Every structure is written in structure tokens, then in C-alpha cells.
Short mmCIF file of C-alpha atoms in Angstrom, two decimals:
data_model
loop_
_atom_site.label_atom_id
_atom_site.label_comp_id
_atom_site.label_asym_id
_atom_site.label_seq_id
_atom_site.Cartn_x
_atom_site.Cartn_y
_atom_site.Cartn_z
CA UNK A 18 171.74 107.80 201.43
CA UNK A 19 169.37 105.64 200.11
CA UNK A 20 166.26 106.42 198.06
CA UNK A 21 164.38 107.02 201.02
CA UNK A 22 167.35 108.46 203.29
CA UNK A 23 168.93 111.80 202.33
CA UNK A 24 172.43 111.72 202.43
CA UNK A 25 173.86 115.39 202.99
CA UNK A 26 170.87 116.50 205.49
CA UNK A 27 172.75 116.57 208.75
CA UNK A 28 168.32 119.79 217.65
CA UNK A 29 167.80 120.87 220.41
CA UNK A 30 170.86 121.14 222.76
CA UNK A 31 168.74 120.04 225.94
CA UNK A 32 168.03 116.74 223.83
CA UNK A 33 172.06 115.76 223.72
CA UNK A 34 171.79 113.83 226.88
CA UNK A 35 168.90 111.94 226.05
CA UNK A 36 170.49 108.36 224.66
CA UNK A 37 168.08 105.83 222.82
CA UNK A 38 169.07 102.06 223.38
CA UNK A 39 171.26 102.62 226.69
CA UNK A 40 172.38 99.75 228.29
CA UNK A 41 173.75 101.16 231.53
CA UNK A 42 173.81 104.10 233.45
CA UNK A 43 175.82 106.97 232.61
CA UNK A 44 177.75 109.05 235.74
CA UNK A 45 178.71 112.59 234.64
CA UNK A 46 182.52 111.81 233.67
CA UNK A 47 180.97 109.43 231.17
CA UNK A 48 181.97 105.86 232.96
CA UNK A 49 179.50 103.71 233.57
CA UNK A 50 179.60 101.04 236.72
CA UNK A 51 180.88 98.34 234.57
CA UNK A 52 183.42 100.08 232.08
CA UNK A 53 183.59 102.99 229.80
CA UNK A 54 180.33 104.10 228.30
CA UNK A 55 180.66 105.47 224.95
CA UNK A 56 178.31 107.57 223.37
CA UNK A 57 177.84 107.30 219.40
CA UNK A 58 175.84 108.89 217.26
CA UNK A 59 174.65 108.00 213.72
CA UNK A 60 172.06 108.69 211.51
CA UNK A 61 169.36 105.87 209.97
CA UNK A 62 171.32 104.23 207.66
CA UNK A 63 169.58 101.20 207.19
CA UNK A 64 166.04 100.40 207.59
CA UNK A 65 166.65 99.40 211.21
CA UNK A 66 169.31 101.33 211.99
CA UNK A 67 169.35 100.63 216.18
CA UNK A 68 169.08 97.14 215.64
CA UNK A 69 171.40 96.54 212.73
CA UNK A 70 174.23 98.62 214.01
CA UNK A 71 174.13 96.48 217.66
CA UNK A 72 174.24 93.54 215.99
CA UNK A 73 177.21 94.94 213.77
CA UNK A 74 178.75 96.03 217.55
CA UNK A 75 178.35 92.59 219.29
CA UNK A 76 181.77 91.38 218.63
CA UNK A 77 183.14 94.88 219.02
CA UNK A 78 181.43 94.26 222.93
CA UNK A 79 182.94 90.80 222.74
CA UNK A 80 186.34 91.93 222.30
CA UNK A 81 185.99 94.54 224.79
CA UNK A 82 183.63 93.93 227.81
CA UNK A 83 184.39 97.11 229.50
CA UNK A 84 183.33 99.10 226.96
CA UNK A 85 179.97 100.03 226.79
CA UNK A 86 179.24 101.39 223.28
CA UNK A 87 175.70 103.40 223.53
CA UNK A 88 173.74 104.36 219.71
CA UNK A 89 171.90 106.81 219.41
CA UNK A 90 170.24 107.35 216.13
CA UNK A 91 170.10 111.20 215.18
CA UNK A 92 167.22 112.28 212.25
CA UNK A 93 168.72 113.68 209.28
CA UNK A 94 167.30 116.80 209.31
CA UNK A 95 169.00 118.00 212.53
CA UNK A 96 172.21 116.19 212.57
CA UNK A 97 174.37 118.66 211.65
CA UNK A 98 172.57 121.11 213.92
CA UNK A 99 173.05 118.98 216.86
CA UNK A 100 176.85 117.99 215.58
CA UNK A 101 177.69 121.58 214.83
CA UNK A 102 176.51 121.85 218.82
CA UNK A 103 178.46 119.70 220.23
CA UNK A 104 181.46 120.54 218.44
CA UNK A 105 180.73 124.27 219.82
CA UNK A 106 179.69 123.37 223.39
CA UNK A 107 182.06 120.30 223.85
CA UNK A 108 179.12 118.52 224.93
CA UNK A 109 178.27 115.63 222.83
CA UNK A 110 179.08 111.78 222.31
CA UNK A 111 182.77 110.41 222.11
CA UNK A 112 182.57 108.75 218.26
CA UNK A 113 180.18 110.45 215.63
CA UNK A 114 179.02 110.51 211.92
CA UNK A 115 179.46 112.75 209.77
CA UNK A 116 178.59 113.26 205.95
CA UNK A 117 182.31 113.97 203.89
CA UNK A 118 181.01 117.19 202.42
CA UNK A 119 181.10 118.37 206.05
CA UNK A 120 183.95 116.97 207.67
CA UNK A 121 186.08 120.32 206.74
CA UNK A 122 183.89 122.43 207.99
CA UNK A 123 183.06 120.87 211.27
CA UNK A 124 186.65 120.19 211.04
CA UNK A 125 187.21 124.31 211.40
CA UNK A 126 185.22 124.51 214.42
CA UNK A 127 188.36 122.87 216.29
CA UNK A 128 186.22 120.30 218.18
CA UNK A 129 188.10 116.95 216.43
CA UNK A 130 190.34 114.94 217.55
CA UNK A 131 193.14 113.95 215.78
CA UNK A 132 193.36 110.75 214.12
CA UNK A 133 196.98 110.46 212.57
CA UNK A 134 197.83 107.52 214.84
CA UNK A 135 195.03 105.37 214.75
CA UNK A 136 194.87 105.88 210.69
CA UNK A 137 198.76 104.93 210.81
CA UNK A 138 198.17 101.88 212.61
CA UNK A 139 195.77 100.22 210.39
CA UNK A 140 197.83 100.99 207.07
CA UNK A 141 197.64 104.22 206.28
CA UNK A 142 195.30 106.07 204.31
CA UNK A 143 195.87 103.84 201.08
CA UNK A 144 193.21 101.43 202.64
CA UNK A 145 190.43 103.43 201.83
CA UNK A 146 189.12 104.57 198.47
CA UNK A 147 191.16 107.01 197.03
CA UNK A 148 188.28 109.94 196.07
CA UNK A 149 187.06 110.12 199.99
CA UNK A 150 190.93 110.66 201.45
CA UNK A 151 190.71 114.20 200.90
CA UNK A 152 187.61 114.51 203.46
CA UNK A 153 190.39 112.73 205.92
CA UNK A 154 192.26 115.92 206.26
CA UNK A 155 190.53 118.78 204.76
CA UNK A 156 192.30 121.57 203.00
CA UNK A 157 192.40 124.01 206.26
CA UNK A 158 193.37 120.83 208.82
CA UNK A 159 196.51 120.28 210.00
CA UNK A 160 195.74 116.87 211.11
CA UNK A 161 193.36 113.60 209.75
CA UNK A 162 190.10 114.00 212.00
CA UNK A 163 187.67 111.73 210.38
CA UNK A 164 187.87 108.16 209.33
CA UNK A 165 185.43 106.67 205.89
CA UNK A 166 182.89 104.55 206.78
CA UNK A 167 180.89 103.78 203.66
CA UNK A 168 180.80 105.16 200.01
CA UNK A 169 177.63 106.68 198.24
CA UNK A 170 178.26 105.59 194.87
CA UNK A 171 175.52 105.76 192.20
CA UNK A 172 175.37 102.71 189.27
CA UNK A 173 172.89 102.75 186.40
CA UNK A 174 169.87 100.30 186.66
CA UNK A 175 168.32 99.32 183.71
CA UNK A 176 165.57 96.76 182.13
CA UNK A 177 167.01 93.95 180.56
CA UNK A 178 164.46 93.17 179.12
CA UNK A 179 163.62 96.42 177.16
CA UNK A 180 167.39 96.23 176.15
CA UNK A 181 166.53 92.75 174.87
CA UNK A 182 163.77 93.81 172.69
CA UNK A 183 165.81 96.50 171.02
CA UNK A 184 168.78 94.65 170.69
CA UNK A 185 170.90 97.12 172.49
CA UNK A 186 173.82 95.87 173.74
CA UNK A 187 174.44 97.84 177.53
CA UNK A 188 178.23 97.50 177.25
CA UNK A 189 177.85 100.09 174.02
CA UNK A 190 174.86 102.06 175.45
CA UNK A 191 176.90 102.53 178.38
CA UNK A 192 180.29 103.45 176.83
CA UNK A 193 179.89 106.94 176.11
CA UNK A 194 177.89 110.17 176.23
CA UNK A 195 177.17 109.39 172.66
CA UNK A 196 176.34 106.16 172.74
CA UNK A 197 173.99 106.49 175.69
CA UNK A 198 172.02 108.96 174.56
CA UNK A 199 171.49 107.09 171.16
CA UNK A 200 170.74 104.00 172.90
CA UNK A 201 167.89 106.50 174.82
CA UNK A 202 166.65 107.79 171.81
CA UNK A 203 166.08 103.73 170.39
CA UNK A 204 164.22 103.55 173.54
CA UNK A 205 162.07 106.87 173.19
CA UNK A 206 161.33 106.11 169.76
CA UNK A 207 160.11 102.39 169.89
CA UNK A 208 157.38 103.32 172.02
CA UNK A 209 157.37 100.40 174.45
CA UNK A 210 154.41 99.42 176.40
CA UNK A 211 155.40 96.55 178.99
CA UNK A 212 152.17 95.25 181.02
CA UNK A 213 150.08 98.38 180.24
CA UNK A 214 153.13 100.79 181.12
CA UNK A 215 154.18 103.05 178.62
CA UNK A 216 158.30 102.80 179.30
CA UNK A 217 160.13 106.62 179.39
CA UNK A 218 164.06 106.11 178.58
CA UNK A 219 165.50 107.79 181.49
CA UNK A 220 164.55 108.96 184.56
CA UNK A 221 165.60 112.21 186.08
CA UNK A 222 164.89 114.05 189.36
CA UNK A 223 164.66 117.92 189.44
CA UNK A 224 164.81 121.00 191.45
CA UNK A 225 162.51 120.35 194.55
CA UNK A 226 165.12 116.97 195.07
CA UNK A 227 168.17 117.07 197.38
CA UNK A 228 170.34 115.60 194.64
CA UNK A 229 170.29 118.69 192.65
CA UNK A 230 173.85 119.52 192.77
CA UNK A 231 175.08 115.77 192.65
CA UNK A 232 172.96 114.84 189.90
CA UNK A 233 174.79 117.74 187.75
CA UNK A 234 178.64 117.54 188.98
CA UNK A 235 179.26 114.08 186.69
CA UNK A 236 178.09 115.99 183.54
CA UNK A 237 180.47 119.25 184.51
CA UNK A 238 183.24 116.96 185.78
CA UNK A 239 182.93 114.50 183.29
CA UNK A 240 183.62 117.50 180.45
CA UNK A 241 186.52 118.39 182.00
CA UNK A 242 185.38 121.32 184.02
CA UNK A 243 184.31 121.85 188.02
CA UNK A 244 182.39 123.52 190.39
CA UNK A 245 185.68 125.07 192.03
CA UNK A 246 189.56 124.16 191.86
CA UNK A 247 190.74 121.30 194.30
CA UNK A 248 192.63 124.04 196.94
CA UNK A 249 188.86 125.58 196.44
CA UNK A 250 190.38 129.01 195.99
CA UNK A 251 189.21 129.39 192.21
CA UNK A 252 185.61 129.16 190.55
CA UNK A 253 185.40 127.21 188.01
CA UNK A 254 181.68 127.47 187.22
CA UNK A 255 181.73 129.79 183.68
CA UNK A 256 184.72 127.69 182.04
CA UNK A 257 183.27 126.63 178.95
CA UNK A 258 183.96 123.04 179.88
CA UNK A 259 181.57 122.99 182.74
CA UNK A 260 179.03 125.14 180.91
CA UNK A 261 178.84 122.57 177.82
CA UNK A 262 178.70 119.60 180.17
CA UNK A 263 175.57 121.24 182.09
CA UNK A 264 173.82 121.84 178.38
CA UNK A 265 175.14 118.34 177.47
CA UNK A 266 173.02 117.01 180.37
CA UNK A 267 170.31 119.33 179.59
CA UNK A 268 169.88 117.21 176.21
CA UNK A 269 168.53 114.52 178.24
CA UNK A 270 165.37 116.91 178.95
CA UNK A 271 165.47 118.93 176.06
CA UNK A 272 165.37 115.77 173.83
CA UNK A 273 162.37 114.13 175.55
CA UNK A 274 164.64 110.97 176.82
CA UNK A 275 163.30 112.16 180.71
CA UNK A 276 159.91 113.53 180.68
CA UNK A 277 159.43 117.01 181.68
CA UNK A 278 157.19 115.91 184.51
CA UNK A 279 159.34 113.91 186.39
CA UNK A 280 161.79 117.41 187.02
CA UNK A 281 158.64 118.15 190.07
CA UNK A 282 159.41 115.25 191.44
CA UNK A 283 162.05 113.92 194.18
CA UNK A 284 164.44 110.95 194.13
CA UNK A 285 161.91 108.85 195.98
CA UNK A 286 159.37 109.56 193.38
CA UNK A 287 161.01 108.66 190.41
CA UNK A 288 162.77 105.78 191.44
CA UNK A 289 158.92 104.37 192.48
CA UNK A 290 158.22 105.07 188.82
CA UNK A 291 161.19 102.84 187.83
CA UNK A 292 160.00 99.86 190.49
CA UNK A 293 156.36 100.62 189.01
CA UNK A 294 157.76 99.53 185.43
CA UNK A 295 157.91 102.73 184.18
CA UNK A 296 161.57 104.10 183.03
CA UNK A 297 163.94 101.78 181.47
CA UNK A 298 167.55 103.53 182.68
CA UNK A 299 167.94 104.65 186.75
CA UNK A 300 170.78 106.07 188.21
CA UNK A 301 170.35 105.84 192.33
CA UNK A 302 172.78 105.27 195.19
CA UNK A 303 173.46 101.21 195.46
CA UNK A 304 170.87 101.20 198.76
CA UNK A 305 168.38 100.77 195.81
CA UNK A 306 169.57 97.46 195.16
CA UNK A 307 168.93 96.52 198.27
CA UNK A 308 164.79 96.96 197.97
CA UNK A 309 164.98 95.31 194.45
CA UNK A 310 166.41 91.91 196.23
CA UNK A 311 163.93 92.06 199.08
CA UNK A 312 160.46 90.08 198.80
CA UNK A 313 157.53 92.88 199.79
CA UNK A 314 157.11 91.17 202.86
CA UNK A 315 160.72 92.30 203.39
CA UNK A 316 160.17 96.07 202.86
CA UNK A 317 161.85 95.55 199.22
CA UNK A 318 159.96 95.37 195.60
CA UNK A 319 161.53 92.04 194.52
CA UNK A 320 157.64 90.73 193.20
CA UNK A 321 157.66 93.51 190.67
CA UNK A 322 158.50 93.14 186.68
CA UNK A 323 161.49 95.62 187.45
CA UNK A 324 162.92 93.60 189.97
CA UNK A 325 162.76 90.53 187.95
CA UNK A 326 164.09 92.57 184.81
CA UNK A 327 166.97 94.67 185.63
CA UNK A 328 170.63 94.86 185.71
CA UNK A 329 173.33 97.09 186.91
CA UNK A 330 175.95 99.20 184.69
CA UNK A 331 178.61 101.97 184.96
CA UNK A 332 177.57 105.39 183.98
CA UNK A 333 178.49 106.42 180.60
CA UNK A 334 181.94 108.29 180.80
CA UNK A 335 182.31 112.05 179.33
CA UNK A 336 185.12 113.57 177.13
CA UNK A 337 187.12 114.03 180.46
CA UNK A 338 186.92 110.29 181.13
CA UNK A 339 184.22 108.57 183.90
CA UNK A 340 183.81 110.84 186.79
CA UNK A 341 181.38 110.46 188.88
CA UNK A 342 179.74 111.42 192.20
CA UNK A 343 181.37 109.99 195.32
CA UNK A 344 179.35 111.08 198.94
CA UNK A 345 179.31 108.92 201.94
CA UNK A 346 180.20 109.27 205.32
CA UNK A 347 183.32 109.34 208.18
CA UNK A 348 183.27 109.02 211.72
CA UNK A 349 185.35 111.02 214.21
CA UNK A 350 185.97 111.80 217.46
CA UNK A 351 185.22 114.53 219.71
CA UNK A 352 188.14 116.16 221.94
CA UNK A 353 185.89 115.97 224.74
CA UNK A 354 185.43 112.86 224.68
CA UNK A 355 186.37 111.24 228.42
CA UNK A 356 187.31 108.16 226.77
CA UNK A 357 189.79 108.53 223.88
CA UNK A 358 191.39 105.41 223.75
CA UNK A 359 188.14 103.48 223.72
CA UNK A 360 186.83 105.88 221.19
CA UNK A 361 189.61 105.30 219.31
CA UNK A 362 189.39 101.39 219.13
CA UNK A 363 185.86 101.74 218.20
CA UNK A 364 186.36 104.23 215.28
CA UNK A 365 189.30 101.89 214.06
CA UNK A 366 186.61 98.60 214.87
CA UNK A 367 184.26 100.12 212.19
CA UNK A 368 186.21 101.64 209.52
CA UNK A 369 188.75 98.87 209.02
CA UNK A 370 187.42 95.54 210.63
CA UNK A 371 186.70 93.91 207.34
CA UNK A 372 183.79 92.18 208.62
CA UNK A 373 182.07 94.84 210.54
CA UNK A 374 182.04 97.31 207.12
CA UNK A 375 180.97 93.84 205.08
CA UNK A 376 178.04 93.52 207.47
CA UNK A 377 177.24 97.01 207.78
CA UNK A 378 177.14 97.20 203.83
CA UNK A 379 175.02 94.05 203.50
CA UNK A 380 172.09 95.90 206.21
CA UNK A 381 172.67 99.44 204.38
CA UNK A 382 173.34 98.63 200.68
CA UNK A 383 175.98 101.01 200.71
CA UNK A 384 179.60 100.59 198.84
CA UNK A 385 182.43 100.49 201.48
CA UNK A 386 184.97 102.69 201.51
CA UNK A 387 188.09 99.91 202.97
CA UNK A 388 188.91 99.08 199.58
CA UNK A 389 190.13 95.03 200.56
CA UNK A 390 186.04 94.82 201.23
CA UNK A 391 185.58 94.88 197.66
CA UNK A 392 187.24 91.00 197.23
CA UNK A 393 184.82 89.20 199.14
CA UNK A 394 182.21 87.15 197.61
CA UNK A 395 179.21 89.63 198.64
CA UNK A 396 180.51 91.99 195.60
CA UNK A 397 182.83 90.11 193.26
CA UNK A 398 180.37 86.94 192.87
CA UNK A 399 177.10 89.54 192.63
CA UNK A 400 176.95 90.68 188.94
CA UNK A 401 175.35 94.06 190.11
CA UNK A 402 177.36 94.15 192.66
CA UNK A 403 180.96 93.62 191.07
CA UNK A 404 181.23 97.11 189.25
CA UNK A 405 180.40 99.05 193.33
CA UNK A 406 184.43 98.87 192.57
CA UNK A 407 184.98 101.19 189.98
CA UNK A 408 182.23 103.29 191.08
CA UNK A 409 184.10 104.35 193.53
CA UNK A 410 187.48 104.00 192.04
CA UNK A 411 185.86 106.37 189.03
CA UNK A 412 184.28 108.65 192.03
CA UNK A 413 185.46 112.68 191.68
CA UNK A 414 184.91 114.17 195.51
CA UNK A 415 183.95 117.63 195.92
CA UNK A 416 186.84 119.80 197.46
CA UNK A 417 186.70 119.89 201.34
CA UNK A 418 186.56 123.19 202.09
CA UNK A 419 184.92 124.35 204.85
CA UNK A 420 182.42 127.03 202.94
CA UNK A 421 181.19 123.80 200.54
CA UNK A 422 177.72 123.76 202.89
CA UNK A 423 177.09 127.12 202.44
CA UNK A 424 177.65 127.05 198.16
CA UNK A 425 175.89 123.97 198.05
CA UNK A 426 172.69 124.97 199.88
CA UNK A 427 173.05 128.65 199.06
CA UNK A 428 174.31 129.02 195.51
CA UNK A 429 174.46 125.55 193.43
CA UNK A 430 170.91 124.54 194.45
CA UNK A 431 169.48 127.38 193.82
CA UNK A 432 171.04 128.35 190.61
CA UNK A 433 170.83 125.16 189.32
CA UNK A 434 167.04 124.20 190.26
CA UNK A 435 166.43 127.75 187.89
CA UNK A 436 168.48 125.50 185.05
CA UNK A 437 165.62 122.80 185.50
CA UNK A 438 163.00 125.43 184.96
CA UNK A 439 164.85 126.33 182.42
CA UNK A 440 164.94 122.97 180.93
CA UNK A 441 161.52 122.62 181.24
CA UNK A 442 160.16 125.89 179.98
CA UNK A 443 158.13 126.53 183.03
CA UNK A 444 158.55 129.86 183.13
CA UNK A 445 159.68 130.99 178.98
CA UNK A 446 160.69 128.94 176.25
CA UNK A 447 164.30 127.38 176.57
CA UNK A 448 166.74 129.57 176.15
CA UNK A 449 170.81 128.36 176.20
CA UNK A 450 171.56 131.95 177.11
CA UNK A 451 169.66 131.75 179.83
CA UNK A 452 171.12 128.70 181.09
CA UNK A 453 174.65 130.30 180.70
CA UNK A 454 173.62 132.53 182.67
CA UNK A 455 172.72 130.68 185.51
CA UNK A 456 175.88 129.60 185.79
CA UNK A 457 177.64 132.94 185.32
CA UNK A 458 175.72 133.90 188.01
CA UNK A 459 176.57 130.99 190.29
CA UNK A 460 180.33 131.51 189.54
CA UNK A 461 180.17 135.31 190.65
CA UNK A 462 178.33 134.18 194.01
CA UNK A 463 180.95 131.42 194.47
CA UNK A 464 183.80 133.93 194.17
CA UNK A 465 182.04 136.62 196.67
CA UNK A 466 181.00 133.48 198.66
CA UNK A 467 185.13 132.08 198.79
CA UNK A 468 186.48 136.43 198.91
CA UNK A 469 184.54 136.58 202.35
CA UNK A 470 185.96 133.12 203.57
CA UNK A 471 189.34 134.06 203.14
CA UNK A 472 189.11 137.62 204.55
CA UNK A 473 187.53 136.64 207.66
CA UNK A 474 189.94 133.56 207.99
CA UNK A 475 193.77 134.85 207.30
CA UNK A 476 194.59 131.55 208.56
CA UNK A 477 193.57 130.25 205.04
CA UNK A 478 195.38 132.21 203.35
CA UNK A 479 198.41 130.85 204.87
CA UNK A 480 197.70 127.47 204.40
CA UNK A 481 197.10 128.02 200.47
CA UNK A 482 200.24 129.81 200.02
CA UNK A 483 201.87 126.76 201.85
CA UNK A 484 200.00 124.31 199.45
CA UNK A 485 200.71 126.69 196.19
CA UNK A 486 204.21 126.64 197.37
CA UNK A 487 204.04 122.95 197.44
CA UNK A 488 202.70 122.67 194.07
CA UNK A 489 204.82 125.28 192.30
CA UNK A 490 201.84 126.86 191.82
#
């Protein structure tokens, strides 16, 4: 999630009863002596993610002394494995989290309880921001089985101070397509040095980075085109909408605004170069913000010249309008869970108490997803924090289907890293053919890719005639 978390990166089965920070022993059924013991898992979302989320639980406990909530932190790189496990075996926690590209298909496994009720009594699915709904009840699902829990929403940070000295004014830089890339191009071509640092107008991650595929989808979406339709039943790769936004991006490379280098290096690695004074436009998940505040002492950067210098914008917004990437994660419940009602109060505790998602989004630096969070002070009185809003409100979600894993891993990154290489000549001078296609070829393995899902699944089938019905479609 943040710049040192990956967000989407979700084992060992004999390790599911081993519990890190119990407070009480655990009988088979799942009670403890005192109560119910509930079993949660979640991933490091902060930079003490143990401590911060019992602190977050105290007045959960508070509120209900016989209910013993147990974390357990799970490593990114085998959540899903472990999730995907316990969904299968029906042995796993009572509450969960889960990334929202992978509530559908962890959804399809059957394991999920449904949420209907709880959702209905805390308002209705109009509390939360309206891009991560869908992941509430994914296309296959006949039911809501996950809840949002926080939004990964991605602002622009950029020097002040650069934009100072080249009197560029970030409401117009920041407009437009157009007018961003001229205002890079004023930045390329002034040739600033800043304390012995040679300043590069944008920064940009390539193929070995994990944000491959969401560092792409604003340019496609953005252009009017998409990855695949929102009943994900139609590729929509080789429209010439998505192709031109993908070359559109390309510019940024092609026309020196991000140095060729940076496209070998990860997130992590180019958003150092930005704290190291190096790049004068960022675009990272709001976490960053968080380490730009913090004193080193902290764990942050706040001594350096970029902390002092920066600011927070909106995105530039394509033909289509401002669409942007919206990721994040829900929490659900597990049917096997021995304790449903107090699984159920905690899932509601942390997805709608307004002051347990305010403090978990002050220790994370993550955007909420309960939309009333947005009026308190914490955002609308912080000037870089006061536009997390329309981030999300201007977020475009990726269909939940439950095949999006397998494109995402097995087609888009690896069809789109080649477009980096393409970008950056490693292999043969850049060629716009080429790059075409790349994504020609994506859009065939997509279809094959969505063919076999619906063959081996009549049941989806069904459910699009239903929803084509529905639509007049």
C-alpha cells in the first residue's frame, strides 16, 4: 500500500493456528474462558501494524468485554495463499482482509459470509466511496461479502519550489494532459540544479515494479478506453482509445520528461529519488505523505529539502475526464467462523465507526473509504490532505471478476513490462507498431483467458444474461 508495502501481494496451512499477539487461550470451538475469541487477520499496513491496530481495537474491547479480538499480522507475499486456504479448508480466522481486486474471486470459492444485513444497518452501501462498491458484491455474487476498509488513492507530489522558479502555476500544470506535459517539458528544459541535484521532471517506475498495470490503467481509462467492459465479458484492450492513451503515456518516456533509467527501478526506488531531491512531479499512494511529515527520528524524511518543498495536486485529467486508480482493501467474514455475530460487530466497528477508520488512516496514511471521514479536520484543514476526496471520488475500479488475478499477473504485467522495454529501446529502437502490438496481443490472451472462464463456469453465463437482461443489453 504504501511505498514500502505492496498493495495487491496477498503459507503454510500448518501455520493457520499459530496467532501472534494472543491474549487468551483458544479451546477448539474458538471460545476462549472469558468470551468469544476472534481471530483476525491483516496484513502490515502501517509501520507497526500489531501495535497500531490494538490501539485502534481498545474501545472496540471496551464496548465489548467478552469479545476477545486476536491480530494476527499475515506478510504480503503469502496472504492470499493462506486466505485462498482457509476459504478452501474452512479453517481460518472469523474477520479477514482482503485486497478489492480479489474479493470476487475469493468471493467464488463460496467460503464468505454474507453481509447484506450488517451493510443495511449502517446505511447502506452509499456510505462508502462509490468506485470500491462494486468489490462489495462482485459480478458472479449473489450477496455483499466484503465490507471497504481504506482507499489506495494516488495524488501528485510536487516541488514548490521548482514550480516557483519557473513560474508555473500547478492549478494549470495540473489541468490537463496537455498542460502537464508542457509544464514537464519547462521543467526538463530549464535544467535545474537544487543543492547539487540535477532535478528530472517526472518520475516513473517500470516493469520489474508491482504497479505496472496501475500505473497504466489512468492513461487507458482516462482516453476513454479499458482493460475489459464492466460485466468483464468483453476486451477492451485493442480499441483505439486505450491504445492512444498507452502511447500518450509513453510520451512521458519517449520525450525525456522520466529518465529512461528510472523504468529498472521499483516504486520504492524512485520515490527515494524524489525524497533525495531529485524529481520534481511524484505520483505515490497517500502513505507517502505520511514519511514526508515524520522527523527521521520518526521513520519519515521530514529533514529533507523535499519535505520542506512540496505540495500535493490532482492528477491531470484525460480526454475521458479524471480517472484514476482506486485499490484498497475490504474485510469479510468467513462462514466458518464460530462466532458470527461478534464477527459481525467487529467488521461493522472498523468499516463504519468514524473514529476507528480516522485513526486507522492517521497510523496508515491511507484515504478512507466511509466517505463522512472525509469532513473531519485531519483532511479538510490539511492542504495535501483536502483533495484525498476527489481522489477517490475521481477513482475508476477495475471490474470484479473473479479471473482479474490471473490477467493481471499473467497477461497485463507481462505485456505491458515488454511496452516499457519498448519505451526504452532496450531491446530495438522504439517502434509504435510494436507497442500496438503488445496490446493486440494482451487483448487476444484476455479473450482466451475470459472464453475458458465462462466455459468451465456455466454459472456465469447465467448471471450475465441476467445482468444484460437488466441493462437491455
Amino acid at each position: 500500500m504504501n511505498r514500502k508495502l505492496p498493495i495487491l501481494a496477498l503459507g503454510a496451512i500448518a501455520c493457520l493456528f499459530t496467532l501472534a499477539g494472543c491474549k487468551s487461550k483458544r479451546g477448539s470451538d474458538g471460545d476462549s474462558g472469558a468470551g468469544t475469541a476472534l481471530r483476525f487477520w491483516a496484513m502490515p499496513n502501517t509501520s507497526k501494524p500489531q501495535a497500531d491496530l490494538e490501539q485502534i481495537l481498545e474501545r472496540f474491547k471496551a464496548e465489548n468485554p467478552d469479545i476477545d479480538v486476536q491480530v494476527e499480522i499475515l506478510d504480503w507475499g503469502n496472504a492470499l495463499d493462506r486466505i485462498t486456504k482457509a476459504a478452501n479448508s474452512g479453517i481460518g480466522p472469523d474477520v479477514f482482509q482482503i485486497g478489492t481486486t480479489y474479493t470476487a474471486s475469493i468471493t467464488d470459492l463460496g467460503g464468505l459470509l454474507a453481509l447484506n444485513d450488517v451493510v443495511a444497518t449502517v446505511g447502506g452501501d452509499s456510505v462508502f466511496v462509490p468506485a470500491v462498491r462494486s468489490y462489495m458484491k462482485p459480478i458472479y455474487a449473489d450477496s455483499i461479502t466484503s465490507m471497504p476498509w481504506f482507499v489506495d488513492v494516488r495524488p501528485v507530489y510536487y516541488r514548490t519550489d521548482v514550480f516557483a522558479k519557473l513560474n508555473l502555476d500547478p492549478a494549470t500544470v495540473f489541468d490537463t494532459w496537455d498542460s502537464y506535459r508542457e509544464g514537464m517539458k519547462a521543467i526538463k528544459d530549464a535544467h535545474l540544479s537544487i543543492e547539487g541535484q540535477k532535478m528530472e521532471a517526472v518520475g516513473l517506475a517500470g516493469k520489474n515494479d508491482w504497479n505496472v498495470v496501475h500505473n497504466i490503467y489512468p492513461w487507458i481509462v482516462g482516453n476513454g478506453g479499458g482493460i475489459i467492459n464492466e460485466l468483464g465479458d468483453s476486451v477492451l484492450l485493442d480499441d483505439e482509445k486505450s491504445i492512444e492513451g498507452v502511447l500518450t503515456f509513453l510520451q512521458l518516456i519517449r520525450e525525456g520528461l522520466s529518465p529512461k533509467s528510472y523504468l529498472e527501478k521499483s516504486t520504492a526506488q524512485v520515490s527515494a529519488e524524489f525524497d533525495q531531491g531529485r524529481i520534481a512531479t511524484w505520483q505515490e499512494t497517500t502513505s507517502k505523505l505520511v514519511y514526508l511529515e515524520r522527523p527521521s527520528d520518526a521513520g519519515g524524511v521530514g529533514a529533507s529539502t523535499a519535505a520542506k518543498n512540496f505540495a500535493s495536486a490532482l492528477p491531470p485529467a484525460g480526454p475521458a475526464g479524471r480517472k484514476l486508480f482506486i485499490g484498497g482493501s475490504n474485510l469479510a467474514i468467513f462462514k466458518s467462523s464460530k462466532n458470527i455475530d461478534a464477527a459481525r460487530k467487529l467488521i461493522a466497528f472498523l468499516t463504519t465507526d468514524t473514529g476507528a477508520v480516522l485513526d486507522f488512516c492517521k497510523a496508515s496514511g491511507m484515504a478512507p473509504a466511509l466517505i463522512k471521514v472525509y469532513e473531519s479536520d485531519y483532511f479538510k484543514a490539511n492542504p495535501n490532505r483536502k483533495l484525498y476526496k476527489d481522489l477517490a471520488l475521481a477513482g475508476k475500479a477495475y471490474p470484479a471478476v473473479p479471473y482479474w488475478g490471473a490477467l493481471e499477473t499473467s497477461i497485463l504485467n507481462t505485456r505491458f513490462g515488454n511496452i516499457f522495454d519498448i519505451a526504452s529501446e532496450s531491446e530495438a529502437p522504439f517502434s509504435e507498431a510494436a507497442v500496438r502490438k503488445e496490446m493486440k496481443e494482451a487483448a487476444k490472451q484476455a479473450r482466451e483467458l475470459i472464453e475458458s472462464q465462462l466455459k468451465s463456469k456455466p454459472q456465469y453465463l447465467q448471471r450475465l444474461e441476467r445482468l444484460h437482461q437488466q441493462q437491455g443489453i
